[in-house]
Amino acid sequence: MLRELKTFVAVTQYGTFAAAGQRIGLTQSAVSAQMRILENALGIRLFDRSGRSVMLSAAGNRVLPMAEEILSIFARMSQPNNVSEYRGVVKIGAISTIQSGLLPEVLVGIQQLAPHLETRLVPGVSFNLLSMVETGDVDLAITIKPSFSLAKELWSETLLREPYVLIVPQDVTGDDARALLREQPFVRYDRTSFGGRLVSQFLREQRIEPRQILELDEIEAIVRMVENRLGIALVPLSGQWLKRHAKVRVIPLQAATFYRELIIVMRHANRRSSLHMMLTRCLSEGARALESDHQAPSPD
């Protein structure tokens, strides 16, 4: 019955029998047959079938978390007692600043603890990574905490709180962040991204309308633009630009400082697996070390 339970969970993730079958290597008719077997075994209807899509019935909604827990328990039964014996592949999704900032050192620690484990990094923006965790395309992800509630299947834990700072070309004088934002050309962190929305909120609260000349979503690229005197920018204190000592002046926002919160996200069913607990522990330890290194510098 485990096969049928896996297929049932896949249908709930991908929305149709055809889409689920495509992802798990079954025909639509084979998925339908397995769902009939499961429904007959349980004596209940799991889906309200209407049109091309399938919707969980009330009974299906009740069964789903139990099915996920059964599959999680079965998966844990096959896990070795010692994490050093782990084999296989783990897929970690991460936004770009985490890949270039936190993960290199963390992955060294993971490799030492589980030398036979292969790690695959999946890049993406926060919204897409949350969807990938929900559908099972990545095992866990590090994303910016969204302003909306996560799906009920997902569990999260705060990893880092990164302060935003104002960065300006080295030849731009003055340390009054508000005055500079009003006077200087502005390179904007994409306002449709989770991190860029925080910048927009700050500017609204401060009643500042900067003279925007460029908008983009890559923090390292934003820093490069500032280095080349294109303008000034509000960015989180995070990423490779800190390690390479970018040629910019960093101006703290003092009492107006705002933060982006980075979270580890995984499915509820996986949070107690020893593998996920080991990954979370390594990430948390790496984050604490990073926080101590990345205290906001004083203005030059």
Coordinates of C-alpha atoms in Angstrom, one line a residue:
M1 CA 0.0 0.0 0.0
L2 CA 3.0 2.3 0.3
R3 CA 3.1 2.7 -3.5
E4 CA -0.5 3.9 -3.5
L5 CA 0.2 6.3 -0.7
K6 CA 3.1 7.8 -2.5
T7 CA 1.0 8.2 -5.6
F8 CA -1.8 9.8 -3.6
V9 CA 0.6 12.4 -2.1
A10 CA 1.9 13.1 -5.6
V11 CA -1.6 13.8 -6.9
T12 CA -2.2 16.3 -4.1
Q13 CA 1.1 18.0 -5.0
Y14 CA 0.7 18.2 -8.8
G15 CA -3.0 18.7 -9.1
T16 CA -4.0 16.1 -11.7
F17 CA -3.6 12.4 -12.2
A18 CA -1.8 13.1 -15.5
A19 CA 0.7 15.6 -13.9
A20 CA 1.4 13.3 -11.0
G21 CA 2.0 10.3 -13.3
Q22 CA 4.3 12.4 -15.4
R23 CA 6.4 13.2 -12.4
I24 CA 6.6 9.7 -10.9
G25 CA 6.7 7.7 -14.1
L26 CA 3.2 6.3 -14.4
T27 CA 0.5 6.6 -17.0
Q28 CA -2.7 8.5 -16.1
S29 CA -4.6 5.3 -16.1
A30 CA -2.1 3.6 -13.7
V31 CA -2.5 6.6 -11.3
S32 CA -6.3 6.2 -11.5
A33 CA -6.1 2.5 -10.9
Q34 CA -3.9 3.0 -7.8
M35 CA -6.3 5.7 -6.4
R36 CA -9.2 3.3 -6.8
I37 CA -7.2 0.6 -4.9
L38 CA -6.5 3.0 -2.1
E39 CA -10.0 4.2 -1.9
N40 CA -11.4 0.7 -1.8
A41 CA -8.9 -0.3 0.9
L42 CA -9.8 2.7 3.1
G43 CA -13.5 2.5 2.2
I44 CA -13.7 6.3 1.5
R45 CA -13.6 8.7 -1.4
L46 CA -10.4 10.6 -1.4
F47 CA -11.2 13.0 -4.3
D48 CA -14.1 15.1 -5.6
R49 CA -13.6 14.5 -9.3
S50 CA -14.8 17.3 -11.6
G51 CA -13.5 18.2 -15.0
R52 CA -9.8 17.7 -15.6
S53 CA -8.6 18.7 -12.1
V54 CA -9.1 16.7 -8.9
M55 CA -9.9 18.2 -5.5
L56 CA -9.4 16.4 -2.2
S57 CA -12.6 15.5 -0.5
A58 CA -13.1 16.2 3.2
A59 CA -12.0 12.6 3.9
G60 CA -9.0 13.1 1.6
N61 CA -7.9 16.2 3.5
R62 CA -8.1 14.2 6.7
V63 CA -6.1 11.3 5.3
L64 CA -3.3 13.4 3.6
P65 CA -1.2 14.3 6.7
M66 CA -1.5 10.7 7.9
A67 CA -0.3 9.4 4.6
E68 CA 2.7 11.8 4.7
E69 CA 3.5 10.7 8.2
I70 CA 3.4 7.0 7.2
L71 CA 5.7 7.7 4.3
S72 CA 8.0 9.7 6.5
I73 CA 8.2 7.0 9.2
F74 CA 8.9 4.4 6.5
A75 CA 11.7 6.6 5.1
R76 CA 13.2 7.0 8.5
M77 CA 13.2 3.2 9.0
S78 CA 15.7 2.9 6.2
Q79 CA 18.0 5.6 7.4
P80 CA 21.3 4.6 9.1
N81 CA 21.9 5.2 12.7
N82 CA 25.0 7.2 12.0
V83 CA 24.9 10.2 9.7
S84 CA 28.4 9.3 8.4
E85 CA 26.7 6.3 6.7
Y86 CA 24.2 8.4 4.7
R87 CA 24.3 7.8 1.0
G88 CA 22.3 9.3 -1.9
V89 CA 21.5 12.8 -2.9
V90 CA 20.1 15.7 -1.0
K91 CA 18.8 18.8 -2.9
I92 CA 19.1 22.1 -1.2
G93 CA 17.5 25.2 -2.7
A94 CA 19.0 28.6 -1.9
I95 CA 18.8 32.2 -2.9
S96 CA 22.0 33.6 -4.5
T97 CA 23.5 35.4 -1.5
I98 CA 23.2 32.2 0.6
Q99 CA 25.0 30.2 -2.1
S100 CA 27.9 32.7 -2.3
G101 CA 27.9 33.6 1.4
L102 CA 26.8 30.9 3.9
L103 CA 26.8 27.6 2.0
P104 CA 30.4 27.1 1.0
E105 CA 31.6 26.7 4.6
V106 CA 28.4 24.8 5.7
L107 CA 28.8 22.3 2.9
V108 CA 32.4 21.5 4.0
G109 CA 31.0 20.6 7.4
I110 CA 28.2 18.5 5.9
Q111 CA 30.7 16.7 3.7
Q112 CA 32.8 15.9 6.8
L113 CA 29.8 14.5 8.7
A114 CA 28.4 12.6 5.8
P115 CA 31.2 11.9 3.3
H116 CA 29.0 9.6 1.1
L117 CA 26.2 12.1 0.7
E118 CA 25.9 14.0 -2.6
T119 CA 24.6 17.6 -2.3
R120 CA 22.9 19.3 -5.2
L121 CA 22.4 23.1 -5.0
V122 CA 19.3 24.4 -6.7
P123 CA 19.3 28.2 -7.3
G124 CA 16.2 30.3 -7.4
V125 CA 14.3 33.2 -6.0
S126 CA 12.4 32.8 -2.7
F127 CA 8.9 32.4 -4.2
N128 CA 10.0 29.6 -6.6
L129 CA 12.0 27.8 -3.9
L130 CA 9.0 27.7 -1.5
S131 CA 7.0 26.1 -4.3
M132 CA 9.8 23.6 -4.9
V133 CA 9.9 22.5 -1.3
E134 CA 6.1 22.1 -1.3
T135 CA 6.2 19.9 -4.4
G136 CA 9.2 17.9 -3.1
D137 CA 11.6 19.1 -5.9
V138 CA 14.1 20.1 -3.2
D139 CA 14.5 18.6 0.3
L140 CA 14.9 22.0 2.0
A141 CA 15.5 25.6 1.0
I142 CA 16.9 28.8 2.5
T143 CA 14.7 31.7 1.4
I144 CA 13.7 35.2 2.5
K145 CA 10.7 35.0 4.8
P146 CA 7.6 36.1 2.9
S147 CA 5.0 38.5 4.1
F148 CA 2.3 35.8 3.7
S149 CA 1.7 32.6 5.6
L150 CA 3.5 29.5 4.4
A151 CA 1.4 26.5 3.0
K152 CA 0.2 24.3 5.8
E153 CA 2.5 21.4 4.6
L154 CA 5.6 23.5 5.2
W155 CA 7.6 24.1 8.4
S156 CA 10.2 26.9 8.8
E157 CA 12.8 28.1 11.2
T158 CA 14.6 31.4 11.3
L159 CA 18.2 31.2 10.2
L160 CA 19.5 34.8 9.9
R161 CA 18.3 38.4 10.3
E162 CA 20.3 40.5 8.0
P163 CA 20.3 44.3 8.4
Y164 CA 19.9 46.5 5.3
V165 CA 22.5 49.2 4.8
L166 CA 23.1 52.1 2.3
I167 CA 26.0 51.6 0.0
V168 CA 27.5 54.5 -1.9
P169 CA 30.5 55.0 -4.2
Q170 CA 33.7 55.7 -2.3
D171 CA 33.9 59.2 -3.6
V172 CA 30.4 60.2 -2.5
T173 CA 30.6 62.2 0.7
G174 CA 28.2 62.4 3.6
D175 CA 26.8 60.0 6.1
D176 CA 23.1 61.1 6.3
A177 CA 21.4 58.1 4.7
R178 CA 18.1 60.0 4.2
A179 CA 19.7 63.0 2.6
L180 CA 21.8 60.8 0.3
L181 CA 18.7 58.9 -0.8
R182 CA 17.0 62.1 -1.7
E183 CA 20.0 63.6 -3.5
Q184 CA 21.8 60.7 -5.3
P185 CA 20.7 58.5 -8.2
F186 CA 19.2 55.2 -6.9
V187 CA 19.8 51.6 -8.0
R188 CA 16.8 49.7 -6.8
Y189 CA 16.5 46.2 -5.4
D190 CA 13.7 44.7 -7.5
R191 CA 10.4 45.7 -5.8
T192 CA 8.7 42.4 -6.9
S193 CA 11.1 40.3 -4.9
F194 CA 10.7 39.5 -1.2
G195 CA 13.8 41.5 -0.3
G196 CA 12.9 44.4 -2.6
R197 CA 9.5 44.8 -1.0
L198 CA 11.3 45.6 2.2
V199 CA 13.2 48.4 0.5
S200 CA 9.9 49.8 -0.9
Q201 CA 8.3 49.6 2.6
F202 CA 11.3 51.5 4.1
L203 CA 11.1 54.2 1.5
R204 CA 7.4 54.7 2.0
E205 CA 7.8 54.9 5.8
Q206 CA 10.6 57.4 5.4
R207 CA 8.6 59.4 2.8
I208 CA 11.5 59.2 0.4
E209 CA 11.1 59.1 -3.4
P210 CA 14.6 58.5 -4.7
R211 CA 15.6 59.3 -8.3
Q212 CA 15.6 55.8 -9.6
I213 CA 17.8 54.9 -12.6
L214 CA 18.0 51.1 -12.5
E215 CA 16.1 48.2 -11.0
L216 CA 17.4 44.6 -10.7
D217 CA 17.2 41.6 -8.5
E218 CA 20.8 40.4 -8.1
I219 CA 22.5 41.9 -5.0
E220 CA 26.0 41.3 -6.3
A221 CA 25.1 43.1 -9.5
I222 CA 23.6 46.0 -7.6
V223 CA 26.9 46.3 -5.6
R224 CA 28.8 46.3 -8.9
M225 CA 26.7 49.2 -10.2
V226 CA 27.4 51.2 -7.1
E227 CA 31.1 50.4 -7.4
N228 CA 31.0 51.9 -10.9
R229 CA 29.3 55.1 -9.6
L230 CA 26.0 54.5 -11.3
G231 CA 24.1 55.3 -8.1
I232 CA 23.6 54.3 -4.5
A233 CA 21.5 51.4 -3.1
L234 CA 19.9 49.8 -0.1
V235 CA 21.0 46.2 0.2
P236 CA 21.1 43.5 2.9
L237 CA 24.5 43.0 4.6
S238 CA 25.0 39.7 3.0
G239 CA 26.8 38.0 0.1
Q240 CA 30.1 37.7 -1.7
W241 CA 30.6 41.4 -1.9
L242 CA 31.5 41.5 1.8
K243 CA 34.2 38.9 1.4
R244 CA 35.8 40.6 -1.6
H245 CA 35.8 44.0 0.2
A246 CA 33.7 45.8 -2.5
K247 CA 34.9 49.3 -3.3
V248 CA 31.9 51.0 -1.7
R249 CA 31.2 53.0 1.5
V250 CA 28.7 51.2 3.8
I251 CA 26.4 53.6 5.8
P252 CA 24.3 52.0 8.6
L253 CA 20.7 53.2 8.8
Q254 CA 21.0 53.5 12.6
A255 CA 17.6 53.7 14.3
A256 CA 15.9 53.2 11.0
T257 CA 17.6 49.9 10.3
F258 CA 15.3 47.2 8.8
Y259 CA 16.0 43.6 8.3
R260 CA 15.3 40.7 6.0
E261 CA 14.7 37.4 7.8
L262 CA 16.2 34.2 6.2
I263 CA 14.4 30.9 7.0
I264 CA 15.1 27.2 6.5
V265 CA 12.0 25.7 4.9
M266 CA 11.1 22.0 4.6
R267 CA 8.0 19.8 4.6
H268 CA 6.5 19.1 8.1
A269 CA 6.8 15.4 7.3
N270 CA 10.6 15.7 7.1
R271 CA 11.5 18.0 10.0
R272 CA 12.2 15.1 12.4
S273 CA 14.3 13.0 10.0
S274 CA 17.9 12.7 11.2
L275 CA 19.2 13.9 7.8
H276 CA 17.1 17.1 7.9
M277 CA 18.0 17.7 11.5
M278 CA 21.7 17.3 10.7
L279 CA 21.4 19.8 7.8
T280 CA 19.5 22.3 9.9
R281 CA 22.1 22.0 12.7
C282 CA 25.0 22.7 10.2
L283 CA 23.2 25.6 8.7
S284 CA 22.4 27.1 12.1
E285 CA 25.9 26.8 13.3
G286 CA 27.2 28.4 10.0
A287 CA 24.7 31.2 10.4
R288 CA 25.9 32.0 13.9
A289 CA 29.5 32.1 12.8
L290 CA 28.5 34.3 9.8
E291 CA 26.6 36.8 12.1
S292 CA 29.6 37.3 14.3
D293 CA 31.7 38.1 11.2
H294 CA 29.2 40.4 9.5
Q295 CA 28.5 43.0 12.1
A296 CA 27.5 46.2 10.4
P297 CA 30.7 48.2 9.8
S298 CA 31.1 51.8 10.8
P299 CA 31.1 54.5 8.1
D300 CA 34.5 55.2 6.6

